[in-house]
Short mmCIF file of C-alpha atoms in Angstrom, two decimals:
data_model
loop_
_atom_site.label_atom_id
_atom_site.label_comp_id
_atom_site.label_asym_id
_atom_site.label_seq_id
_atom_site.Cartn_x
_atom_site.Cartn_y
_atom_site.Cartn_z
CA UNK A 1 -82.65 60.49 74.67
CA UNK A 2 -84.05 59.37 71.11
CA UNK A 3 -88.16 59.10 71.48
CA UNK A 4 -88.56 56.36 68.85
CA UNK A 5 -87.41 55.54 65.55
CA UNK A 6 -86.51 52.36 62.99
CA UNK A 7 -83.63 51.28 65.44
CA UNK A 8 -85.49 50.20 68.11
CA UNK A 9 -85.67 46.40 68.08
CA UNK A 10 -89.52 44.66 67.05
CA UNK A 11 -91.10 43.57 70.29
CA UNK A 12 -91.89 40.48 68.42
CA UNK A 13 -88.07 39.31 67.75
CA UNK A 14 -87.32 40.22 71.24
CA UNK A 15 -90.45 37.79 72.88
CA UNK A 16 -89.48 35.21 69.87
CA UNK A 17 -85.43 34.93 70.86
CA UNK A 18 -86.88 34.71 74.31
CA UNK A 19 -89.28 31.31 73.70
CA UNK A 20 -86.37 29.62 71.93
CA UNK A 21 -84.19 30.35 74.11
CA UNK A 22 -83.04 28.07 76.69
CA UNK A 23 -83.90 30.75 79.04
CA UNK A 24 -87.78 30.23 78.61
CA UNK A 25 -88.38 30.56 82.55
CA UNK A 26 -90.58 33.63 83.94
CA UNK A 27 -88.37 35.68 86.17
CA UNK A 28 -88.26 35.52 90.03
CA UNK A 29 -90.32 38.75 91.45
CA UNK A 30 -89.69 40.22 94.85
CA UNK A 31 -90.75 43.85 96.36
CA UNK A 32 -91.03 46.16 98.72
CA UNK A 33 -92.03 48.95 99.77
CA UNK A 34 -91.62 51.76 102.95
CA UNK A 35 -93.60 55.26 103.48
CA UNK A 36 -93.17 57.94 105.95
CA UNK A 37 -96.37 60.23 105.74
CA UNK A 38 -96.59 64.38 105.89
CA UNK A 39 -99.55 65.21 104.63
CA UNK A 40 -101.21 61.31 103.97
CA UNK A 41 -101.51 61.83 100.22
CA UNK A 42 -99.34 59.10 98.48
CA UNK A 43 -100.57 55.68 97.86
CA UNK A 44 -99.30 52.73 96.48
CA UNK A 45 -100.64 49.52 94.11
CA UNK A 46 -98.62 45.97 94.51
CA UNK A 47 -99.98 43.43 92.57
CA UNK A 48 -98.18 40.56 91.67
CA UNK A 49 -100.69 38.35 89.88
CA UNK A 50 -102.67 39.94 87.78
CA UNK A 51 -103.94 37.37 84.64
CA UNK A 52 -103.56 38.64 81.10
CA UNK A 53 -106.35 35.87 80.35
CA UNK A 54 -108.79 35.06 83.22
CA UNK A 55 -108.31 31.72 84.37
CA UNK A 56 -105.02 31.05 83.62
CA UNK A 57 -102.55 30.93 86.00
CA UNK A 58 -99.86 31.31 83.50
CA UNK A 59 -100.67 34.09 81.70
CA UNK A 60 -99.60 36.23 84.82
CA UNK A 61 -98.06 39.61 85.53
CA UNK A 62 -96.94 42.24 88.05
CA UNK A 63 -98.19 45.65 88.39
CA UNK A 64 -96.42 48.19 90.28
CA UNK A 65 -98.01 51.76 91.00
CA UNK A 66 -97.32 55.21 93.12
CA UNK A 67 -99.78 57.67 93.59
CA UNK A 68 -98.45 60.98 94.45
CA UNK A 69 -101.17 63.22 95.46
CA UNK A 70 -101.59 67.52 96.15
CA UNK A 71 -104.38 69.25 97.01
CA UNK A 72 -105.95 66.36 99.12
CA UNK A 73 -106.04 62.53 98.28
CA UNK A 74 -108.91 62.38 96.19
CA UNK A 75 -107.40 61.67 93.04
CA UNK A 76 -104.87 59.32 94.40
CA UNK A 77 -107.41 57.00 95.14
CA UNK A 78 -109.36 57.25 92.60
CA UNK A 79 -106.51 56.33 90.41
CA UNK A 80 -105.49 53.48 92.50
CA UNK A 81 -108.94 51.87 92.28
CA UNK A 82 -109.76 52.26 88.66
CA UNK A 83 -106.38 53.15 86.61
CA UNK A 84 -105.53 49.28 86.13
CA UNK A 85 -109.14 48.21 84.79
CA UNK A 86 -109.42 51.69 82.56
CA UNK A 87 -105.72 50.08 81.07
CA UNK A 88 -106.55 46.52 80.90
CA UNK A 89 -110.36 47.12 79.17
CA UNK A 90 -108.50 49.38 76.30
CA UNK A 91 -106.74 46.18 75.35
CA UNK A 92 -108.83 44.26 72.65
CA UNK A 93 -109.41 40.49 74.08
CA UNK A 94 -107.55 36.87 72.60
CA UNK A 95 -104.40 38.61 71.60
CA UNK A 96 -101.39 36.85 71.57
CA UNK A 97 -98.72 37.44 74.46
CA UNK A 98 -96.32 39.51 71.81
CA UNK A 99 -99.67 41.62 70.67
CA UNK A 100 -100.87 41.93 74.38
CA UNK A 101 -97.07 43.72 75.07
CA UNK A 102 -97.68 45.72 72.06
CA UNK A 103 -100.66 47.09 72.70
CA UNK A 104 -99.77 48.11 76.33
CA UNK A 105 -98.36 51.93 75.01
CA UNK A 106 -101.54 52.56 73.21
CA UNK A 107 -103.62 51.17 76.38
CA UNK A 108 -101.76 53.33 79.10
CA UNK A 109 -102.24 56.26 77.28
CA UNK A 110 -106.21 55.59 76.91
CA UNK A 111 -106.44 54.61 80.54
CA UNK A 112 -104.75 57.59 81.79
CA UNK A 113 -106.68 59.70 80.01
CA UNK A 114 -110.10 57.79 81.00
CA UNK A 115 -109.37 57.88 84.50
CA UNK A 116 -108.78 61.61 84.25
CA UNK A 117 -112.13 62.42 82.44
CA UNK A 118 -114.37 60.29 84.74
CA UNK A 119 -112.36 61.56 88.08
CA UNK A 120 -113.09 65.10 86.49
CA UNK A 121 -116.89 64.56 85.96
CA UNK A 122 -116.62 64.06 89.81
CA UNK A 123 -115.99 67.82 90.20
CA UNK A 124 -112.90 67.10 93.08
CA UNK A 125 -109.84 69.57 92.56
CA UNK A 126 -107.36 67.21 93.45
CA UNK A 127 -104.72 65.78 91.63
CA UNK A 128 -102.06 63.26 91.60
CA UNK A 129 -99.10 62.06 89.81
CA UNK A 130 -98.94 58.62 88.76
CA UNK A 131 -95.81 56.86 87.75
CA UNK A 132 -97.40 52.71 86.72
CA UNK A 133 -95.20 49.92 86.16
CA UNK A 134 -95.71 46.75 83.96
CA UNK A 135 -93.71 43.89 84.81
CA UNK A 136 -94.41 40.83 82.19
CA UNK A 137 -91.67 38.29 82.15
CA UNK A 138 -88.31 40.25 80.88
CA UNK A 139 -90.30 43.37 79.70
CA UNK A 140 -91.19 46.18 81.89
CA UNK A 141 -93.61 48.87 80.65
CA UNK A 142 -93.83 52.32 82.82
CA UNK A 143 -96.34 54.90 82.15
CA UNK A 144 -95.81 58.60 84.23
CA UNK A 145 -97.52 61.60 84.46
CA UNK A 146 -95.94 63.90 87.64
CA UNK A 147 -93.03 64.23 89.07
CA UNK A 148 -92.59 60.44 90.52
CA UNK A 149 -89.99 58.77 89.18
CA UNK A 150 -89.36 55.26 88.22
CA UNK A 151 -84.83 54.07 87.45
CA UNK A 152 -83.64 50.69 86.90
CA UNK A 153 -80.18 49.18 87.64
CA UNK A 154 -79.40 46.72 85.24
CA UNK A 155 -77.69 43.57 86.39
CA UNK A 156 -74.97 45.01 85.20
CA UNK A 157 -74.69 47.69 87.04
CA UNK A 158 -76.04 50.05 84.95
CA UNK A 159 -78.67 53.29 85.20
CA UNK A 160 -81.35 53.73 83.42
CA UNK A 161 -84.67 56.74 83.51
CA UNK A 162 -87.61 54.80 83.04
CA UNK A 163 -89.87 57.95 83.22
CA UNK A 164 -90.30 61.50 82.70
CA UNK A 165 -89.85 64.66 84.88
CA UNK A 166 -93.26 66.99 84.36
CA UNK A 167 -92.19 69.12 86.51
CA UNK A 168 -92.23 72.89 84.52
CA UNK A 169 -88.98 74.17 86.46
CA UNK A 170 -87.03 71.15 84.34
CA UNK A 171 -89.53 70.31 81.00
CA UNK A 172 -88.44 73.27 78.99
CA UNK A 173 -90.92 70.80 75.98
CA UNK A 174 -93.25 70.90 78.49
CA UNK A 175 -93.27 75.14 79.71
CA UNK A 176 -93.45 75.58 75.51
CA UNK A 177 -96.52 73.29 74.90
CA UNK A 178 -98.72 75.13 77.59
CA UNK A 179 -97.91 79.02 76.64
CA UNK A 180 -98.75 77.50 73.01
CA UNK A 181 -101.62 75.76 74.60
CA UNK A 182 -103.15 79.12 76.32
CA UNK A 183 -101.65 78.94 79.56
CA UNK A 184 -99.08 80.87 81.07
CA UNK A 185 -95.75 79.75 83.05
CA UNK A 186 -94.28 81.80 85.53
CA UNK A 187 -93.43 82.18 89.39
CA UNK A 188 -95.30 84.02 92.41
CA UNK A 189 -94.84 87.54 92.64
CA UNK A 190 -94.45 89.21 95.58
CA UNK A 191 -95.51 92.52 97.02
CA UNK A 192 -92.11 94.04 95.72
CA UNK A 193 -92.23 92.98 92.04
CA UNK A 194 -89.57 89.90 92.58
CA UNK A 195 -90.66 86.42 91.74
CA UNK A 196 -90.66 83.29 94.45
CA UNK A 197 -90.48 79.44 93.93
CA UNK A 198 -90.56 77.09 91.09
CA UNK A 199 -92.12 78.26 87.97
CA UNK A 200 -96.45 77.32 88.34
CA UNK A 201 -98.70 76.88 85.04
CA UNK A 202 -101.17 79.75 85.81
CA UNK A 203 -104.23 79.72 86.16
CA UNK A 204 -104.23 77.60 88.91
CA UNK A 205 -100.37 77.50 90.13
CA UNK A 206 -99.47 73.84 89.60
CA UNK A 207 -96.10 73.08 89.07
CA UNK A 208 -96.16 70.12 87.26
CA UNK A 209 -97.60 69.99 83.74
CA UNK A 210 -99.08 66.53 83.55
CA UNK A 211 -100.97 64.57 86.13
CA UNK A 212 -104.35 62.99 86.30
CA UNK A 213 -107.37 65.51 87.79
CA UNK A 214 -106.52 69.23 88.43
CA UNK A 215 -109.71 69.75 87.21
CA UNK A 216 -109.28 73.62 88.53
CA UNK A 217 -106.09 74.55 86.60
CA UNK A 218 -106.93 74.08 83.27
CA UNK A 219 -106.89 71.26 80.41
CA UNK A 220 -103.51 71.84 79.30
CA UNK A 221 -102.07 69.96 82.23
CA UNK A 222 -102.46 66.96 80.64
CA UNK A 223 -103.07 63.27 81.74
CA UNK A 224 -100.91 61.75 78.55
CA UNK A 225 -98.26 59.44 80.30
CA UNK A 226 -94.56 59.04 78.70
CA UNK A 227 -94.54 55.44 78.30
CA UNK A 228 -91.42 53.41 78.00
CA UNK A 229 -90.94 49.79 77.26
CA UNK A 230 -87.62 47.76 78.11
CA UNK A 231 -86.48 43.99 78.21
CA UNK A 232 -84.27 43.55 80.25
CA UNK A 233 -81.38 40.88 79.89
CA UNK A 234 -81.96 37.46 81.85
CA UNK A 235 -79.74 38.63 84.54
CA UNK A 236 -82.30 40.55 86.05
CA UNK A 237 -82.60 44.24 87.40
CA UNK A 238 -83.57 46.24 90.03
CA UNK A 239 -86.78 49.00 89.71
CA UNK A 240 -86.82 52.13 92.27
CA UNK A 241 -89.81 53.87 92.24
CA UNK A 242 -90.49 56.84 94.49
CA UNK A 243 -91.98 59.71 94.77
CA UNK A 244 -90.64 63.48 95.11
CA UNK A 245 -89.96 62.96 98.17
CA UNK A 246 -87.03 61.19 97.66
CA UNK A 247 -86.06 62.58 94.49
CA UNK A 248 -85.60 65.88 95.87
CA UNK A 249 -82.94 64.62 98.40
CA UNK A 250 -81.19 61.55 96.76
CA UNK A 251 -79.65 61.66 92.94
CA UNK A 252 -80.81 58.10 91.13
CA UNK A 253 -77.16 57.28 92.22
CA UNK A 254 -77.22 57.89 95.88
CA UNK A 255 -80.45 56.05 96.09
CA UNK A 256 -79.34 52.57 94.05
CA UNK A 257 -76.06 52.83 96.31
CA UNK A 258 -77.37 53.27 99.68
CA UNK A 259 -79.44 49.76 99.40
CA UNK A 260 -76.97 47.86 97.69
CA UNK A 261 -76.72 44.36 98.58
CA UNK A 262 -79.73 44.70 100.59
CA UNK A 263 -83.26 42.56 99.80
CA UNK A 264 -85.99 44.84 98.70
CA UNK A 265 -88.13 45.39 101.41
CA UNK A 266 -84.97 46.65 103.18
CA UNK A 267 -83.85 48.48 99.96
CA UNK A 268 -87.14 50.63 100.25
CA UNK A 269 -86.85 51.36 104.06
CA UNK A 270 -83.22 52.44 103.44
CA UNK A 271 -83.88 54.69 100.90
CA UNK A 272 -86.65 56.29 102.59
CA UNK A 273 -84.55 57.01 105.68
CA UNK A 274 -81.69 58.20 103.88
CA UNK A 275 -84.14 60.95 101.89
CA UNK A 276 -85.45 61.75 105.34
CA UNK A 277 -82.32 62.55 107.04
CA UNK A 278 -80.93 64.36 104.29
CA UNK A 279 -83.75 66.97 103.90
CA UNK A 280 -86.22 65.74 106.93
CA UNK A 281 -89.80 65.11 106.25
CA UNK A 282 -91.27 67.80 104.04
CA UNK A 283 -93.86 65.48 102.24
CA UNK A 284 -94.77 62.17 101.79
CA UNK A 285 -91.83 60.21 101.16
CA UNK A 286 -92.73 56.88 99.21
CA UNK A 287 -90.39 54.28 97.79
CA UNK A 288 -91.23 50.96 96.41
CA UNK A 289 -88.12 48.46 95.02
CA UNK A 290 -88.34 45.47 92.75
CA UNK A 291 -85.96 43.40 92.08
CA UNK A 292 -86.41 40.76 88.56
CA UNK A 293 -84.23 37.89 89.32
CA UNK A 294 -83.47 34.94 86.97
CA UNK A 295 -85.49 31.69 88.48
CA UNK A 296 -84.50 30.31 91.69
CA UNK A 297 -81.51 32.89 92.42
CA UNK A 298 -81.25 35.72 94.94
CA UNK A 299 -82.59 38.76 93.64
CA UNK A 300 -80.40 40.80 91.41
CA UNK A 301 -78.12 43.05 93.30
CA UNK A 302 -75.63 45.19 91.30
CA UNK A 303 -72.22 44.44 92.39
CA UNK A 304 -70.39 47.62 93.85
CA UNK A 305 -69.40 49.70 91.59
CA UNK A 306 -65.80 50.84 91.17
CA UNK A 307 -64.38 54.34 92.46
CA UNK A 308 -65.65 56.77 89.97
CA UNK A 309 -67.28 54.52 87.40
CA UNK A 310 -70.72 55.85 88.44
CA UNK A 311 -72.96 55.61 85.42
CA UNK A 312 -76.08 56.87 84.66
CA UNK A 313 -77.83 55.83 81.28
CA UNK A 314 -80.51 57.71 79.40
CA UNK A 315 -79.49 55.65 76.00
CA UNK A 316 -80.20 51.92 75.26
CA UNK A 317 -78.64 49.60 73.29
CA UNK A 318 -80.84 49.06 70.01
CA UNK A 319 -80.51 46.44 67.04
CA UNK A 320 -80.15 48.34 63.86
CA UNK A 321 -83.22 47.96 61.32
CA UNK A 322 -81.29 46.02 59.04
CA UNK A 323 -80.54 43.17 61.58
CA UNK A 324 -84.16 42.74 62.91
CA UNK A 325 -84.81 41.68 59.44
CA UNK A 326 -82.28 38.63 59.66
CA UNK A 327 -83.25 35.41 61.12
CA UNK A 328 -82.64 35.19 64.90
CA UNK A 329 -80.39 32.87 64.71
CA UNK A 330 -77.83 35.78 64.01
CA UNK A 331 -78.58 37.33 67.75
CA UNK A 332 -77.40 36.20 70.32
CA UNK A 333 -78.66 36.70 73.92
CA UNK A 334 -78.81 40.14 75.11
CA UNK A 335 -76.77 40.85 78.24
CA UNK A 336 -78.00 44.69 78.43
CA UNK A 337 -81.80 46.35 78.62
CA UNK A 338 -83.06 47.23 74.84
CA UNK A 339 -85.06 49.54 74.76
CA UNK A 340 -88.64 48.65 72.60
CA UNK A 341 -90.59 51.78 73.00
CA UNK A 342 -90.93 54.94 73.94
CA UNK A 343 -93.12 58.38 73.50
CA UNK A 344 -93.57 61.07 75.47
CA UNK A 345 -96.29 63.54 73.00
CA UNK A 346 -98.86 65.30 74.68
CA UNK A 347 -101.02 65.19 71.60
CA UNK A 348 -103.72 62.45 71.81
CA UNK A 349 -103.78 61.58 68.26
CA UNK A 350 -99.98 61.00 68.27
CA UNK A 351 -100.56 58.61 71.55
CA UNK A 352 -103.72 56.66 69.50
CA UNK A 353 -102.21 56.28 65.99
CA UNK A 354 -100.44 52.80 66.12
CA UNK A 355 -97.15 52.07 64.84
CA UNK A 356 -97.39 48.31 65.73
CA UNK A 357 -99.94 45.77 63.33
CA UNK A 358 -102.84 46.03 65.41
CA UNK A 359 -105.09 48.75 63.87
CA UNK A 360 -107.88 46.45 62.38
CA UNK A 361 -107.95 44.39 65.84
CA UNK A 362 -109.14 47.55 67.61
CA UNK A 363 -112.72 47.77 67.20
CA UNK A 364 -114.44 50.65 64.70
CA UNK A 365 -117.19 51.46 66.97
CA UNK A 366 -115.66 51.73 70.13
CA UNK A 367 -114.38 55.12 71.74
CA UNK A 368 -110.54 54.73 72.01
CA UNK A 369 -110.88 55.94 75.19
CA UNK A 370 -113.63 55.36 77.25
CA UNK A 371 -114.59 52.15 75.32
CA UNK A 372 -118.17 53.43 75.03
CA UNK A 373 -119.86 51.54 71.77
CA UNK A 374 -121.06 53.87 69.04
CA UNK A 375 -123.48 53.36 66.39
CA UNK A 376 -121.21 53.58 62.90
CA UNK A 377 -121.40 56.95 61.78
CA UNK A 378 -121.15 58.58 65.33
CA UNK A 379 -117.43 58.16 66.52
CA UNK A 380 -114.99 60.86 65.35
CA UNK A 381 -112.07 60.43 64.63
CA UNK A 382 -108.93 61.12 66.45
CA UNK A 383 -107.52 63.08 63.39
CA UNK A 384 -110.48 64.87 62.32
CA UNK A 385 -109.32 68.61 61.97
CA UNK A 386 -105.77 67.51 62.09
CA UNK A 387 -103.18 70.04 59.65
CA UNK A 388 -101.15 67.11 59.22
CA UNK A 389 -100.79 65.34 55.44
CA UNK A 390 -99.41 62.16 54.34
CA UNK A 391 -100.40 59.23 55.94
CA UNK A 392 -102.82 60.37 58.20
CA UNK A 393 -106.67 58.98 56.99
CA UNK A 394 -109.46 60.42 59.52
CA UNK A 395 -112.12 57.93 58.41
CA UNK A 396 -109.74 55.35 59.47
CA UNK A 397 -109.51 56.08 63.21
CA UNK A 398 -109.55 55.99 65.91
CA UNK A 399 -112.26 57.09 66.54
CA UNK A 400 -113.39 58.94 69.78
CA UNK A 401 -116.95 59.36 71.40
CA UNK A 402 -118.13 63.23 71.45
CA UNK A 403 -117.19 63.81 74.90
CA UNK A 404 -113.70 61.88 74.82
CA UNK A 405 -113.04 64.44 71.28
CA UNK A 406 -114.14 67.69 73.24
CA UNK A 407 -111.46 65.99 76.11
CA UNK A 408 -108.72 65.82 73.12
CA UNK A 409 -109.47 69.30 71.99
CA UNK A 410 -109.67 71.20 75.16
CA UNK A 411 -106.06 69.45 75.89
CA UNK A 412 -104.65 71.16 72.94
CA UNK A 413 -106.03 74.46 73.92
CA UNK A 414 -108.62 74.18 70.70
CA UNK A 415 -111.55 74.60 74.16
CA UNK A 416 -111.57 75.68 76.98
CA UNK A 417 -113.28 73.72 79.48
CA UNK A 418 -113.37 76.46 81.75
CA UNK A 419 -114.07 76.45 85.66
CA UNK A 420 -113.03 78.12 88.98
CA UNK A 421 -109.21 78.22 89.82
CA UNK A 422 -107.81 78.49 92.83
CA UNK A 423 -104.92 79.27 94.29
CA UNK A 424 -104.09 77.51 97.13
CA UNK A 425 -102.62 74.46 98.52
CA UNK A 426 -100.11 74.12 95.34
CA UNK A 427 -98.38 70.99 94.62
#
């Protein structure tokens, strides 16, 4: 899957073809969701209008989130009450619709990242994974840290990931940055010298390598989402998002085909049963469906799919860099998801530094991440002490606060935070 690079096509073209476009209208937006509880540690957050600018009813969009939590449900809820405000107050204010979109990668990552730092300071040991969807007209933005997982089925019948998969036993990227971090990957050993279960980050035994808390098994599990961006064609699509509990019995495929034709609150019920009866209830089993339906049609609902023409996408279709340059009357209107963004780095400066026109609307004196106002002269910045040349200017910023740099550095092993681990009640 390519990360990013000059083929993707500008979010601004993309929002542009859409307001000339005959096809102005705001999609239809239905959901639903269905839970069957094990341990009580999975939450959900369903909001369908949230306001971009306060006031105005038209400046709406939808916000879909799972909370997937281990070692109690501390962190899930702490994530589900402040994750969306951390997100929406690292946006600068009176940006345009296009700039508001833009700015949403740069955002997620600081509000992940906040929400970690302040649950931390609360000394809990729990954790959770988060997997936090965007819906804003055509575009959809997801943000995921864990082992939650968030697939769309085009319109036209097509798969696509719309998240990552932290989980060590399957993130070879992921087992490599933590050994080069200071940690160590590995399974339990028994008595007899053999090894048991999925590989763990140790100290601490989590198996995942990103999440938001886990204050107890060291900084390098990191709270930096993988953020993707899509717009979707104005046909519509349908979002799954669920948590392990359903990915560990259903393939993307069996899930999308087992509610097919069904509306979504029944789409989320079937799926949940269907992960149930295939490997019974080992955890919380969580599943929330959305389907983005052109205006004043029934929710988009693949049509079956033919006898062996399952498909499963990980690529999108991109504009090359030479056409995004031409005027749009040359395009004409997309009838498959292009892709617009997407990162997965661990490294905070990577996740700050922005690739989109935006860098002089972003405050000077302002943390990056916790928002915090400095005096000039007391931020740092993001790249201060970076080994990387060319374009990279520390006294340009971002900047960070003291305590939001010691975050960034502890992350990349530079130090320690320290503290007990324990190991017990593993995710």
């Amino acid at each position: 899957m390519s990360t990013k690079g000059d083929h993707m096509v500008p979010l601004a073209v993309l929002l542009k073809r859409e307001v000339t476009s005959e096809k102005t209208e705001k999609p239809d937006i239905s959901h639903g969701q269905a839970s069957q509880s094990k341990k009580g540690e999975d939450f959900t957050l369903l909001k369908t209008e949230c306001q971009r600018i306060p006031g105005d009813g038209v400046s709406t969009f939808a916000v879909f989130a799972l909370f997937d939590g281990h070692n109690g449900s501390a962190a899930a809820i702490y994530s589900k009450e402040n994750l969306l405000n951390n997100i929406l107050c690292a946006i600068p204010s009176d940006l345009s619709r296009d700039e508001w979109l833009a700015a949403l990668p740069r955002a997620l990552v600081a509000g992940f990242v906040k929400t970690d730092k302040d649950f931390q300071e609360k000394a809990q040991t729990s954790g959770t994974t988060v997997t936090f969807v965007i819906v804003d007209g055509w575009v959809v933005t997801v943000a995921s840290v864990g082992d939650s997982r968030c697939f769309l089925e085009s319109a036209e019948g097509v798969i696509y990931s719309l998240s990552a998969d932290h989980r060590l036993e399957a993130n070879e990227e992921e087992r490599e940055r933590i050994t080069a971090s200071g940690g160590e990957v590995g399974r339990l050993n028994t008595v007899g010298g053999g090894e048991i279960g999925p590989l763990r980050c140790w100290p601490g035994g989590l198996c995942l390598s990103r999440s938001i808390g886990d204050m107890d098994v060291g900084e390098f599990i990191v709270p930096i989402p993988f953020v993707k961006q899509i717009k979707l064609s104005t046909a519509g699509g349908r979002l799954v998002i669920s948590s392990d509990g359903v990915w560990d019995a259903l393939t993307s495929e069996k899930a999308l085909s087992c509610c097919r034709g069904l509306l979504a609150e029944d789409s989320a019920k079937q799926i949940v049963e269907e992960a149930v009866k295939v490997k019974g209830l080992r955890d919380d089993t969580t599943c929330i469906v959305v389907d983005i339906s052109p205006p004043e049609k029934p929710p988009a609902l693949p049509p079956p799919k033919k006898q062996g023409k399952g498909v499963f996408k990980s690529m999108f279709k991109k504009k090359s860099s030479e056409s995004s340059s031409h005027s749009d009357k040359e395009y004409c209107e997309p009838d498959v998801v292009e892709e617009i963004y997407e990162e997965g780095s661990a490294k905070l400066a990577e996740r700050l530094e922005t690739e989109y026109p935006l860098r002089n609307m972003f405050k000077l004196f302002v943390c990056a991440v916790c928002q915090v106002d400095m005096k000039p002269g007391e931020g740092i910045s993001v790249h201060s002490g970076s080994s990387h040349g060319g374009r990279v200017r520390p006294w340009e910023g971002p900047f960070l606060c003291p305590s939001c740099l010691m975050k960034k550095d502890a992350m990349e092993g530079k130090r320690p935070l320290g503290g007990t681990h324990h190991m017990f009640d593993l995710c």
